[in-house]
XYZ file of C-alpha atoms in Angstrom:
225
model
C -36.147 -61.715 73.967
C -33.091 -60.972 75.265
C -33.040 -59.426 78.871
C -32.042 -56.249 80.042
C -28.816 -55.455 80.042
C -27.328 -54.430 83.486
C -26.575 -51.369 82.723
C -29.200 -49.685 81.576
C -30.464 -50.620 84.635
C -28.807 -49.327 86.436
C -28.425 -45.813 84.869
C -32.876 -46.087 84.608
C -31.943 -46.763 88.730
C -29.520 -43.304 89.004
C -32.380 -40.867 86.752
C -35.575 -42.091 89.116
C -32.948 -41.043 92.242
C -31.987 -37.936 90.664
C -34.137 -36.344 88.188
C -37.821 -38.309 90.142
C -37.130 -40.103 93.419
C -39.115 -41.605 95.237
C -43.507 -42.172 94.471
C -45.313 -44.013 96.599
C -48.663 -43.731 95.111
C -46.668 -45.639 91.351
C -45.074 -48.260 93.905
C -48.011 -48.961 95.308
C -49.672 -49.247 91.518
C -47.238 -51.521 90.392
C -47.061 -54.095 93.286
C -51.066 -54.057 93.407
C -51.031 -54.715 89.033
C -48.055 -57.478 90.919
C -50.799 -59.155 92.947
C -53.379 -59.331 90.516
C -51.132 -61.179 88.278
C -51.687 -57.680 85.148
C -48.118 -58.257 83.450
C -44.975 -56.517 84.070
C -45.402 -54.103 80.357
C -45.609 -50.601 82.626
C -43.724 -47.941 80.836
C -40.907 -47.659 83.514
C -40.721 -44.298 86.215
C -37.993 -42.925 83.684
C -40.618 -43.033 80.410
C -43.483 -42.310 82.753
C -42.601 -39.199 83.780
C -41.247 -37.900 80.049
C -45.176 -38.677 79.491
C -45.919 -36.304 81.845
C -43.732 -33.918 81.189
C -44.500 -34.374 77.288
C -48.219 -33.225 78.620
C -47.369 -30.310 80.217
C -44.761 -29.246 77.454
C -48.475 -29.402 75.259
C -50.797 -27.932 77.958
C -52.945 -30.815 77.216
C -56.699 -30.636 78.501
C -57.760 -33.518 76.950
C -56.148 -36.707 76.721
C -57.023 -39.838 75.498
C -55.013 -43.064 76.119
C -55.096 -46.609 74.652
C -54.014 -49.319 76.737
C -54.464 -48.716 80.738
C -53.505 -52.159 81.690
C -53.061 -51.124 85.761
C -53.214 -48.451 84.911
C -50.028 -46.466 85.613
C -49.054 -43.974 82.408
C -52.610 -43.582 83.280
C -50.443 -41.681 86.553
C -48.439 -40.117 85.619
C -49.979 -38.183 82.503
C -53.640 -37.558 84.465
C -50.444 -35.856 86.713
C -49.638 -34.094 83.842
C -52.912 -32.662 83.013
C -54.168 -28.629 84.448
C -56.858 -28.642 87.293
C -59.931 -28.563 84.487
C -57.916 -32.013 82.060
C -59.357 -35.453 81.534
C -58.019 -38.255 80.905
C -60.019 -41.150 79.645
C -58.869 -44.541 79.136
C -59.525 -47.707 76.742
C -58.662 -51.109 78.293
C -60.020 -54.876 77.077
C -59.436 -56.817 80.765
C -62.886 -55.727 82.710
C -59.526 -57.419 85.664
C -57.634 -55.007 84.312
C -59.623 -52.517 84.576
C -60.867 -52.507 88.312
C -56.555 -52.420 89.447
C -57.080 -49.863 87.653
C -59.334 -47.813 88.490
C -58.380 -49.106 92.595
C -54.546 -47.671 91.717
C -55.874 -44.250 89.700
C -57.872 -43.662 92.698
C -56.155 -44.927 95.587
C -53.091 -42.019 93.616
C -55.163 -39.340 93.959
C -56.533 -38.685 90.092
C -59.570 -40.429 89.775
C -61.255 -37.673 89.473
C -59.811 -36.801 86.737
C -60.273 -40.009 85.239
C -62.562 -42.619 82.893
C -62.245 -46.105 82.059
C -63.798 -47.605 78.990
C -64.115 -50.943 79.179
C -64.136 -53.267 75.875
C -62.743 -53.797 71.588
C -60.937 -50.427 71.622
C -62.127 -50.245 68.536
C -65.799 -49.930 68.438
C -65.133 -47.348 71.400
C -63.153 -45.698 69.077
C -65.359 -45.324 66.672
C -68.181 -44.548 69.587
C -66.112 -42.070 70.351
C -66.442 -40.513 66.739
C -70.306 -40.755 65.840
C -70.352 -39.064 68.528
C -68.221 -36.181 67.914
C -66.889 -34.512 71.076
C -63.824 -32.516 72.358
C -60.882 -33.094 69.831
C -57.901 -34.122 72.145
C -55.262 -33.162 72.227
C -52.823 -35.878 72.236
C -53.305 -39.544 72.600
C -51.088 -42.655 74.170
C -51.000 -46.091 72.538
C -49.723 -48.818 74.346
C -52.120 -51.724 73.289
C -52.508 -54.706 70.744
C -50.264 -54.138 67.607
C -51.816 -55.511 65.758
C -54.423 -52.418 65.258
C -51.750 -49.697 65.446
C -53.348 -48.039 63.067
C -55.917 -49.010 63.058
C -55.553 -46.457 66.105
C -53.247 -43.764 64.363
C -56.702 -43.575 61.780
C -58.540 -42.941 64.955
C -56.072 -40.964 67.083
C -56.275 -38.490 64.232
C -59.703 -38.345 63.235
C -59.994 -37.428 67.067
C -57.049 -35.157 67.559
C -57.131 -31.013 67.186
C -55.037 -29.778 64.757
C -50.416 -29.608 66.515
C -51.737 -32.881 68.733
C -49.191 -35.004 70.231
C -49.783 -39.016 69.594
C -47.788 -41.422 71.242
C -47.408 -45.037 70.066
C -44.795 -46.792 72.397
C -43.577 -50.413 71.202
C -42.247 -49.214 68.015
C -38.482 -50.746 68.378
C -39.129 -54.312 69.029
C -35.263 -54.749 70.075
C -34.302 -53.915 66.671
C -36.848 -56.456 65.045
C -39.266 -54.102 63.970
C -36.621 -54.080 59.901
C -36.942 -57.394 60.051
C -40.173 -58.446 57.353
C -39.383 -62.057 58.142
C -39.584 -61.479 62.005
C -41.342 -64.130 64.404
C -42.285 -61.767 66.317
C -46.068 -61.251 66.190
C -45.553 -57.605 66.745
C -43.792 -56.394 63.975
C -46.644 -56.565 61.076
C -48.473 -54.180 62.712
C -45.697 -52.106 64.099
C -44.867 -52.209 60.506
C -47.920 -51.052 59.087
C -47.333 -48.428 61.896
C -44.546 -46.769 60.403
C -45.833 -47.714 56.388
C -49.086 -45.327 57.128
C -47.183 -41.987 58.768
C -44.392 -42.477 55.398
C -44.708 -39.003 54.076
C -48.421 -39.073 55.638
C -49.976 -35.705 54.424
C -51.434 -34.160 57.814
C -48.916 -36.063 59.817
C -45.140 -35.036 60.946
C -43.628 -38.144 63.146
C -40.642 -39.857 64.153
C -39.440 -42.721 66.348
C -37.033 -42.527 69.346
C -34.888 -45.735 70.385
C -34.589 -46.086 73.891
C -33.155 -48.733 76.745
C -33.036 -49.340 80.160
C -35.374 -51.756 82.372
C -37.871 -52.497 79.854
C -35.123 -53.471 77.355
C -34.519 -51.396 73.564
C -36.719 -50.314 72.644
C -38.748 -47.258 71.429
C -41.702 -44.562 71.285
C -43.168 -43.150 68.212
C -44.308 -39.380 67.708
C -46.210 -38.137 65.440
C -47.509 -33.941 65.756
C -51.084 -33.673 63.658
C -50.090 -30.683 60.901
C -52.079 -27.009 61.839
C -54.848 -27.112 59.033
């Protein structure tokens, strides 16, 4: 894994300084994650603001997040919700979920966010069987081996016009190499294959560079029926 280009991080800092400013809640979240020994794999500050703005632009009221970690992205997503909006976020590790609960509450988003702990595919199956209000936006940032499975559930659980977002879909360019030794590449490539000529989804992917190195987001919109 290559180090981030220092210039990329410098530009991220410039963006944050001029367009976002100091954010004590997110700083505290990252500090809490570090103190608890969580891996530093959250989205960047600029990417977090992007998620918030996408929620606002989509006017999403019901959001599903797959992969909570310490709650950084959940805080960003929840900030974009309207007064009655709700975010449901899924986390495999109980310890991570406990840290996220504390961070989300401290950021003032506790009333909007529900955390479900357990294996995501099983939880998603349960949600599907229960029915209920479809999601307006789904953000997936979890185990890449199951990205194709998460896409299938995200589509089934979303309304027409919903926005589906997947993180880490470039992997420093290794996504184009079917022989890559990166164990997360096969699942990511399967996601792309599923979306190729998909009858219900229009999709694209955007490469990103910055403090989180060279990676990218994949975005898909559920076609209107």
